[in-house]
CSV table of C-alpha atoms and ligand atoms in Angstrom, one decimal:
chain,number,residue,atom,x,y,z
A,27,MET,CA,0.0,0.0,0.0
A,28,LYS,CA,1.3,3.5,-0.9
A,29,GLN,CA,2.1,5.5,2.2
A,30,GLU,CA,0.5,9.0,2.5
A,31,VAL,CA,2.9,11.8,2.6
A,32,VAL,CA,2.1,14.3,5.3
A,33,PRO,CA,2.6,17.7,3.8
A,34,VAL,CA,4.8,20.3,5.5
A,35,PRO,CA,3.6,23.8,5.0
A,36,LEU,CA,6.0,26.6,4.2
A,37,SER,CA,4.7,28.9,6.9
A,38,GLY,CA,1.9,29.3,9.4
A,39,PRO,CA,0.6,31.5,12.2
A,40,TYR,CA,1.1,30.8,15.9
A,41,LEU,CA,-2.3,31.2,17.5
A,42,ASP,CA,-4.0,29.9,20.6
A,43,GLY,CA,-7.2,30.6,22.6
A,44,ARG,CA,-6.1,34.2,23.4
A,45,GLU,CA,-6.7,35.4,19.9
A,46,GLU,CA,-10.1,33.7,19.8
A,47,ASP,CA,-11.1,35.3,23.1
A,48,ALA,CA,-9.9,38.7,22.0
A,49,VAL,CA,-11.9,38.5,18.7
A,50,ILE,CA,-15.0,37.5,20.5
A,51,GLU,CA,-14.7,40.4,22.9
A,52,VAL,CA,-14.5,42.9,20.1
A,53,LEU,CA,-17.5,41.2,18.3
A,54,ARG,CA,-19.5,41.5,21.4
A,55,SER,CA,-18.5,45.1,22.0
A,56,GLY,CA,-20.2,46.2,18.8
A,57,ARG,CA,-17.2,48.5,18.0
A,58,LEU,CA,-15.7,46.8,15.0
A,59,SER,CA,-13.7,49.7,13.5
A,60,LEU,CA,-12.3,53.0,14.6
A,61,GLY,CA,-12.6,51.8,18.2
A,62,PRO,CA,-10.4,51.8,21.2
A,63,VAL,CA,-8.7,48.4,20.5
A,64,ILE,CA,-6.7,50.0,17.7
A,65,ASP,CA,-5.3,52.7,20.0
A,66,ARG,CA,-4.3,49.9,22.4
A,67,PHE,CA,-2.6,47.9,19.7
A,68,GLU,CA,-0.7,51.0,18.6
A,69,GLU,CA,0.4,51.9,22.1
A,70,ALA,CA,1.6,48.3,22.8
A,71,PHE,CA,3.4,48.1,19.5
A,72,ALA,CA,5.2,51.5,19.9
A,73,SER,CA,6.3,50.4,23.3
A,74,ALA,CA,7.5,47.0,22.1
A,75,VAL,CA,9.8,48.6,19.5
A,76,GLY,CA,10.7,51.8,21.3
A,77,ALA,CA,9.1,54.2,18.9
A,78,PRO,CA,7.2,57.3,20.2
A,79,TYR,CA,4.4,56.9,17.7
A,80,ALA,CA,2.7,54.1,15.8
A,81,ALA,CA,-0.1,54.0,13.3
A,82,ALA,CA,-1.9,50.7,12.5
A,83,VAL,CA,-2.8,50.1,8.9
A,84,SER,CA,-4.5,47.6,6.6
A,85,SER,CA,-1.2,46.1,5.3
A,86,GLY,CA,2.6,46.7,5.1
A,87,THR,CA,2.2,47.9,1.6
A,88,ALA,CA,-0.4,50.5,2.7
A,89,GLY,CA,2.1,51.7,5.4
A,90,LEU,CA,4.9,52.0,2.9
A,91,HIS,CA,2.7,53.9,0.4
A,92,MET,CA,1.7,56.4,3.0
A,93,LEU,CA,5.3,57.0,4.0
A,94,CYS,CA,6.1,57.7,0.4
A,95,VAL,CA,3.2,60.3,0.3
A,96,SER,CA,4.6,61.7,3.6
A,97,ALA,CA,8.1,62.0,2.0
A,98,GLY,CA,6.5,64.1,-0.8
A,99,ILE,CA,7.4,61.6,-3.6
A,100,THR,CA,5.8,62.7,-6.8
A,101,ALA,CA,5.9,61.9,-10.5
A,102,GLY,CA,9.5,61.7,-11.9
A,103,ASP,CA,11.2,61.5,-8.5
A,104,GLU,CA,13.8,58.8,-8.3
A,105,VAL,CA,13.7,56.5,-5.3
A,106,ILE,CA,16.6,54.1,-4.5
A,107,THR,CA,15.7,50.6,-3.2
A,108,SER,CA,16.9,47.0,-3.1
A,109,PRO,CA,16.3,44.8,-6.1
A,110,TYR,CA,16.4,41.8,-3.7
A,111,SER,CA,13.1,42.3,-2.0
A,112,PHE,CA,9.3,41.9,-2.2
A,113,ALA,CA,7.7,43.9,-5.0
A,114,ALA,CA,6.0,46.2,-2.5
A,115,SER,CA,9.3,47.8,-1.6
A,116,ALA,CA,9.2,49.4,-5.1
A,117,ASN,CA,5.5,49.5,-5.7
A,118,CYS,CA,5.0,51.9,-2.7
A,119,PHE,CA,6.6,54.8,-4.5
A,120,ILE,CA,5.6,53.8,-8.1
A,121,TYR,CA,2.0,54.4,-7.0
A,122,GLU,CA,3.0,58.1,-6.6
A,123,GLY,CA,4.9,58.2,-10.0
A,124,GLY,CA,8.3,57.6,-8.3
A,125,VAL,CA,10.9,56.0,-10.6
A,126,PRO,CA,12.7,52.9,-9.3
A,127,VAL,CA,16.4,53.1,-9.1
A,128,PHE,CA,17.9,49.9,-7.8
A,129,ALA,CA,21.3,49.6,-6.0
A,130,ASP,CA,22.8,46.2,-5.7
A,131,ILE,CA,23.0,44.3,-2.4
A,132,ASP,CA,25.8,43.1,-0.2
A,133,PRO,CA,26.3,39.3,-0.9
A,134,ARG,CA,26.7,38.5,2.8
A,135,THR,CA,23.7,40.4,4.3
A,136,LEU,CA,21.5,40.5,1.2
A,137,ASN,CA,20.7,44.1,2.2
A,138,LEU,CA,21.4,47.3,0.3
A,139,ASP,CA,25.1,47.9,-0.1
A,140,PRO,CA,25.6,51.6,1.0
A,141,ALA,CA,28.3,52.2,-1.5
A,142,ALA,CA,26.0,51.2,-4.3
A,143,VAL,CA,23.3,53.4,-2.9
A,144,GLU,CA,25.7,56.4,-2.8
A,145,ALA,CA,26.7,55.7,-6.4
A,146,ALA,CA,23.0,55.6,-7.5
A,147,VAL,CA,22.2,59.1,-6.1
A,148,THR,CA,21.4,61.7,-8.8
A,149,PRO,CA,20.0,65.3,-8.6
A,150,ARG,CA,16.5,63.7,-9.1
A,151,THR,CA,16.8,61.3,-6.1
A,152,LYS,CA,14.1,62.0,-3.5
A,153,ALA,CA,14.2,59.0,-1.2
A,154,ILE,CA,15.7,55.7,-0.2
A,155,VAL,CA,13.5,52.8,0.7
A,156,ALA,CA,15.8,50.5,2.7
A,157,VAL,CA,14.8,46.9,3.4
A,158,ASP,CA,15.6,44.6,6.3
A,159,ILE,CA,15.5,41.5,4.2
A,160,TYR,CA,14.7,38.2,5.9
A,161,GLY,CA,14.6,40.1,9.2
A,162,TYR,CA,18.3,41.2,9.1
A,163,PRO,CA,18.8,44.9,9.9
A,164,CYS,CA,20.1,47.0,7.0
A,165,GLU,CA,23.0,49.4,7.4
A,166,LEU,CA,20.8,52.1,8.9
A,167,ASP,CA,23.6,54.5,10.1
A,168,GLU,CA,25.4,54.5,6.7
A,169,LEU,CA,22.1,54.9,4.8
A,170,ARG,CA,21.0,57.7,7.1
A,171,ALA,CA,24.3,59.5,6.5
A,172,ILE,CA,23.8,59.2,2.8
A,173,ALA,CA,20.2,60.5,3.1
A,174,GLN,CA,21.3,63.4,5.2
A,175,ARG,CA,24.2,64.3,2.9
A,176,HIS,CA,21.9,64.5,-0.1
A,177,GLY,CA,18.7,65.7,1.6
A,178,LEU,CA,16.8,62.5,0.9
A,179,ALA,CA,14.0,60.9,2.9
A,180,LEU,CA,14.8,57.5,4.4
A,181,ILE,CA,12.1,54.9,4.8
A,182,ASP,CA,12.8,51.5,6.5
A,183,ASP,CA,10.8,48.6,5.1
A,184,SER,CA,11.0,46.4,8.2
A,185,CYS,CA,8.0,44.4,7.0
A,186,GLU,CA,10.0,41.2,7.6
A,187,ALA,CA,11.9,42.4,10.7
A,188,LEU,CA,9.7,42.9,13.8
A,189,GLY,CA,12.0,42.2,16.8
A,190,ALA,CA,15.3,42.7,14.9
A,191,ARG,CA,17.9,44.8,16.7
A,192,TYR,CA,20.4,47.2,15.2
A,193,LYS,CA,23.3,48.4,17.4
A,194,GLY,CA,21.5,47.1,20.5
A,195,ALA,CA,18.1,48.7,19.9
A,196,PRO,CA,15.0,47.4,18.1
A,197,LEU,CA,14.2,48.5,14.6
A,198,GLY,CA,11.6,51.2,14.9
A,199,SER,CA,13.5,52.9,17.7
A,200,HIS,CA,16.2,54.4,15.5
A,201,GLY,CA,14.5,57.4,14.0
A,202,PRO,CA,13.7,56.7,10.3
A,203,SER,CA,10.1,55.9,9.9
A,204,ALA,CA,9.6,52.1,9.6
A,205,VAL,CA,6.9,49.8,8.4
A,206,PHE,CA,6.1,46.3,9.9
A,207,ALA,CA,3.7,43.8,8.3
A,208,PHE,CA,1.4,41.1,9.8
A,209,TYR,CA,0.5,38.7,7.0
A,210,PRO,CA,0.2,35.2,8.4
A,211,ASN,CA,3.8,34.2,7.5
A,212,LYS,CA,5.2,37.1,9.6
A,213,GLN,CA,6.5,36.9,13.2
A,214,ILE,CA,3.1,38.1,14.4
A,215,THR,CA,-0.1,38.2,12.4
A,216,THR,CA,-3.4,40.0,12.3
A,217,GLY,CA,-4.4,38.2,9.1
A,218,GLU,CA,-3.8,41.2,7.0
A,219,GLY,CA,-2.3,44.3,8.6
A,220,GLY,CA,0.7,46.5,9.2
A,221,MET,CA,2.1,49.2,11.5
A,222,VAL,CA,4.0,52.4,10.7
A,223,THR,CA,6.3,53.7,13.4
A,224,THR,CA,7.5,57.3,13.4
A,225,HIS,CA,9.4,59.7,15.6
A,226,SER,CA,7.5,62.7,14.4
A,227,GLU,CA,4.1,63.7,15.9
A,228,GLU,CA,3.4,65.7,12.7
A,229,GLU,CA,3.9,62.6,10.5
A,230,TRP,CA,1.9,60.4,12.8
A,231,LEU,CA,-1.1,62.8,12.5
A,232,LEU,CA,-0.7,62.9,8.8
A,233,LEU,CA,-0.6,59.0,8.7
A,234,ARG,CA,-3.8,58.9,10.8
A,235,SER,CA,-5.5,61.2,8.3
A,236,LEU,CA,-4.2,59.5,5.1
A,237,ARG,CA,-5.3,56.1,6.3
A,238,ASN,CA,-8.8,57.4,7.0
A,239,GLN,CA,-9.7,58.9,3.7
A,240,GLY,CA,-7.9,62.2,4.3
A,241,ARG,CA,-10.1,63.2,7.2
A,242,GLY,CA,-8.7,65.7,9.7
A,243,ASP,CA,-8.6,65.1,13.4
A,244,SER,CA,-11.2,67.8,14.0
A,245,GLY,CA,-14.1,68.4,11.5
A,246,GLY,CA,-16.9,66.1,10.4
A,247,TRP,CA,-17.0,62.6,9.1
A,248,LEU,CA,-17.7,63.9,5.6
A,249,GLU,CA,-14.9,66.5,5.6
A,250,HIS,CA,-11.8,65.5,3.7
A,251,VAL,CA,-8.8,67.9,4.1
A,252,ARG,CA,-6.5,66.0,1.8
A,253,LEU,CA,-6.5,63.1,-0.7
A,254,GLY,CA,-6.5,60.0,1.5
A,255,PHE,CA,-7.0,56.3,1.3
A,256,ASN,CA,-8.9,53.6,3.1
A,257,TYR,CA,-5.9,52.0,4.7
A,258,ARG,CA,-7.6,51.4,8.1
A,259,ILE,CA,-7.1,48.3,10.2
A,260,ASP,CA,-10.2,47.2,12.2
A,261,ASP,CA,-10.6,46.4,15.8
A,262,ILE,CA,-11.0,42.7,15.2
A,263,ARG,CA,-7.5,42.5,13.6
A,264,ALA,CA,-6.1,44.9,16.2
A,265,ALA,CA,-7.3,42.6,19.0
A,266,ILE,CA,-5.5,39.7,17.3
A,267,GLY,CA,-2.5,41.9,17.1
A,268,ILE,CA,-2.5,42.7,20.8
A,269,ALA,CA,-2.7,39.0,21.7
A,270,GLN,CA,0.1,38.2,19.3
A,271,LEU,CA,2.3,41.0,20.6
A,272,GLU,CA,1.9,39.7,24.1
A,273,LYS,CA,3.7,36.6,22.9
A,274,LEU,CA,6.3,38.4,20.9
A,275,ASP,CA,9.3,37.5,23.0
A,276,GLU,CA,8.2,33.8,23.1
A,277,ILE,CA,7.7,33.8,19.4
A,278,LEU,CA,11.1,35.4,18.6
A,279,GLU,CA,12.8,32.9,20.9
A,280,LEU,CA,11.0,29.9,19.4
A,281,ARG,CA,11.8,31.0,15.8
A,282,ALA,CA,15.4,31.6,16.7
A,283,GLY,CA,15.4,28.0,18.1
A,284,VAL,CA,14.0,26.6,14.9
A,285,ALA,CA,16.6,28.5,12.9
A,286,ARG,CA,19.4,27.2,15.2
A,287,ARG,CA,18.2,23.6,14.6
A,288,TYR,CA,18.2,24.1,10.9
A,289,ASN,CA,21.8,25.6,11.1
A,290,GLU,CA,22.9,22.5,13.0
A,291,LEU,CA,21.2,20.0,10.7
A,292,LEU,CA,22.5,21.7,7.6
A,293,ALA,CA,26.1,22.2,8.9
A,294,GLY,CA,27.4,18.9,7.5
A,295,ILE,CA,25.8,19.3,4.0
A,296,ASP,CA,28.1,20.6,1.2
A,297,GLY,CA,26.7,23.3,-1.0
A,298,VAL,CA,24.1,24.7,1.5
A,299,GLU,CA,24.9,28.3,2.6
A,300,PRO,CA,22.7,29.6,5.5
A,301,LEU,CA,21.8,33.2,5.9
A,302,CYS,CA,24.6,35.3,7.5
A,303,ALA,CA,25.0,35.1,11.3
A,304,ASP,CA,24.3,37.9,13.7
A,305,ASP,CA,27.1,40.2,14.9
A,306,ALA,CA,27.4,42.9,17.6
A,307,ASP,CA,25.5,45.4,15.5
A,308,HIS,CA,22.9,43.2,13.8
A,309,VAL,CA,20.5,40.8,15.4
A,310,ARG,CA,18.1,39.1,13.0
A,311,SER,CA,14.5,38.5,13.8
A,312,TRP,CA,13.7,35.2,12.0
A,313,PHE,CA,11.1,35.6,9.3
A,314,VAL,CA,12.0,32.9,6.8
A,315,TYR,CA,14.7,30.3,6.7
A,316,VAL,CA,16.4,30.8,3.4
A,317,VAL,CA,19.5,28.9,2.1
A,318,ALA,CA,21.7,29.6,-0.9
A,319,LEU,CA,22.3,26.5,-3.0
A,320,PRO,CA,25.2,26.2,-5.5
A,321,ASP,CA,23.2,27.1,-8.6
A,322,ASN,CA,19.7,27.2,-10.1
A,323,GLU,CA,20.0,23.7,-11.3
A,324,ALA,CA,20.6,22.4,-7.8
A,325,ARG,CA,17.7,24.5,-6.5
A,326,GLU,CA,15.3,23.0,-9.1
A,327,ARG,CA,16.5,19.5,-8.1
A,328,VAL,CA,15.7,20.2,-4.5
A,329,ILE,CA,12.3,21.7,-5.4
A,330,ALA,CA,11.4,18.6,-7.5
A,331,HIS,CA,12.3,16.5,-4.5
A,332,PHE,CA,10.3,18.7,-2.1
A,333,GLU,CA,7.3,18.5,-4.4
A,334,ARG,CA,7.4,14.7,-4.4
A,335,GLU,CA,7.7,14.7,-0.6
A,336,GLY,CA,5.0,17.3,0.0
A,337,ILE,CA,7.4,19.8,1.5
A,338,GLY,CA,6.6,23.5,1.2
A,339,PHE,CA,9.1,25.9,-0.4
A,340,ASN,CA,9.4,29.1,-2.3
A,341,ARG,CA,11.9,30.7,-4.6
A,342,TYR,CA,12.6,33.6,-2.3
A,343,LEU,CA,13.2,36.2,-3.7
A,344,PRO,CA,13.1,37.0,-7.4
A,345,SER,CA,14.8,40.3,-8.2
A,346,ILE,CA,12.3,43.2,-8.5
A,347,HIS,CA,14.0,44.8,-11.6
A,348,LEU,CA,13.3,41.6,-13.5
A,349,GLN,CA,9.6,41.3,-12.7
A,350,PRO,CA,7.7,41.5,-16.0
A,351,TYR,CA,5.9,44.8,-15.3
A,352,ILE,CA,9.0,46.5,-14.1
A,353,ARG,CA,11.1,45.4,-17.1
A,354,GLU,CA,8.3,46.5,-19.4
A,355,ARG,CA,7.9,49.9,-17.8
A,356,TYR,CA,11.4,50.9,-17.1
A,357,GLY,CA,13.6,48.8,-19.4
A,358,PHE,CA,15.6,46.9,-16.8
A,359,HIS,CA,17.3,43.7,-18.0
A,360,GLU,CA,19.5,40.9,-16.8
A,361,GLY,CA,23.0,41.7,-15.7
A,362,MET,CA,22.3,45.1,-14.1
A,363,PHE,CA,22.4,44.0,-10.5
A,364,PRO,CA,24.5,40.8,-10.6
A,365,VAL,CA,24.6,40.1,-6.8
A,366,SER,CA,20.8,40.3,-6.5
A,367,GLU,CA,20.3,38.2,-9.7
A,368,ASP,CA,22.8,35.6,-8.6
A,369,MET,CA,21.1,35.2,-5.2
A,370,SER,CA,17.6,35.2,-6.8
A,371,SER,CA,18.7,32.3,-9.0
A,372,ARG,CA,19.7,30.0,-6.2
A,373,THR,CA,18.1,31.0,-2.9
A,374,LEU,CA,15.3,28.9,-1.5
A,375,ALA,CA,13.0,29.2,1.5
A,376,LEU,CA,12.5,26.1,3.5
A,377,PRO,CA,9.4,25.4,5.7
A,378,PHE,CA,9.7,27.8,8.6
A,379,PHE,CA,7.3,28.8,11.3
A,380,THR,CA,7.2,29.3,15.1
A,381,ALA,CA,5.9,25.8,16.0
A,382,LEU,CA,7.9,23.8,13.5
A,383,GLU,CA,9.0,20.6,15.2
A,384,PRO,CA,12.5,19.1,15.2
A,385,ASP,CA,11.5,15.8,13.5
A,386,VAL,CA,9.8,17.7,10.7
A,387,GLN,CA,13.0,19.8,10.2
A,388,THR,CA,15.0,16.6,10.1
A,389,ARG,CA,12.7,15.3,7.3
A,390,VAL,CA,13.1,18.6,5.4
A,391,VAL,CA,16.9,18.5,5.7
A,392,ASP,CA,17.1,14.8,4.7
A,393,ALA,CA,15.1,15.6,1.6
A,394,LEU,CA,17.4,18.5,0.8
A,395,ALA,CA,20.5,16.4,1.3
A,396,ALA,CA,19.1,13.5,-0.8
A,397,ALA,CA,18.3,15.9,-3.7
A,398,LEU,CA,21.7,17.5,-3.6
B,21,LIG,C1,10.0,43.3,2.4
B,21,LIG,C2,8.5,43.4,2.4
B,21,LIG,N1,8.0,44.6,2.1
B,21,LIG,C3,6.6,44.8,2.1
B,21,LIG,C4,5.8,43.8,2.3
B,21,LIG,C5,4.3,44.0,2.1
B,21,LIG,O1,3.5,43.7,3.2
B,21,LIG,P1,2.0,43.4,3.1
B,21,LIG,O2,1.9,42.0,2.4
B,21,LIG,O3,1.4,43.4,4.5
B,21,LIG,O4,1.4,44.4,2.2
B,21,LIG,C6,6.3,42.5,2.6
B,21,LIG,C7,5.3,41.4,2.8
B,21,LIG,O5,5.5,40.2,2.5
B,21,LIG,C8,7.7,42.3,2.6
B,21,LIG,O6,8.2,41.1,2.8
């Protein structure tokens, strides 16, 4: 008789009865949106990351888009970002007519190489959207110095990096406005959702207005003082967020433990490069477990094996400049950002989530080793 393969998902949320209770409480309260639970979520989040202000939003992309509006990005402005990221890192300013200018990444950290960013600055550059890819803090101080030298806005796309620490302090506490995301594969989830942190009260008030259709803080429900969006989160999701945030330390620890086990299991396998290790200035918050394989052919071999074994995977991450719509619009082509392209051709995300069990990890690594 053929044995059933038990599928291993790529990711999954970490939930218990607390989220259920919190949701039921909101449902029974009758205040499903624009209610007090959102304020509580924002206060708890701001305090968790050491930021003075936080604004909850409907997604990470919505938060990034609003920061691009806040930075004054308009048609024709160039914005420098990483090609090795999720498309939203570039989409957020393209919505406003911003023109993507990519700078290649550091092959060790997979984050923007500050020297490449400096070289990409032109008189038309308006902003830098830095990314903390796979939860590893980018070179915030160097990027901030470049931004200051050239009078640019700096936005930190920390959508994958809640809980990461740069120079001893959490992302969100360092000054540049940052965005965190809560899709179910993230460290904490609200289903869909995001949070913007800022150190400026003025920007915070602007974000609150922009997410709420451009309404002002005073004035009526039907008065719109600027062009806004519906980027609101609701109280149901905010309640899930509060319950998740209460477990943040536990979640981060468990995820670091899962990553440590993968590191140990993979240590003896030739041709598998793990993500870079932490150092004194950078502490990763584990979002995904990505490995670099020798080449694309090896990656496809592993994928074929994973498919047979029911093991989840993803080709994290394709380079943004080679996405069909970006190529078509802006004329990017292969060979422009070789480090990003090389990593995109051979990096692979393995199943990774907070409650991933050691024996399942062994199964994943055995399959990987067999394929290689
Ligand atoms: C680096 C990065 N930026 C932005 C986003 C967008 O977040 P959301 O899916 O909540 O809009 C993500 C989400 O996967 C991401 O990984």
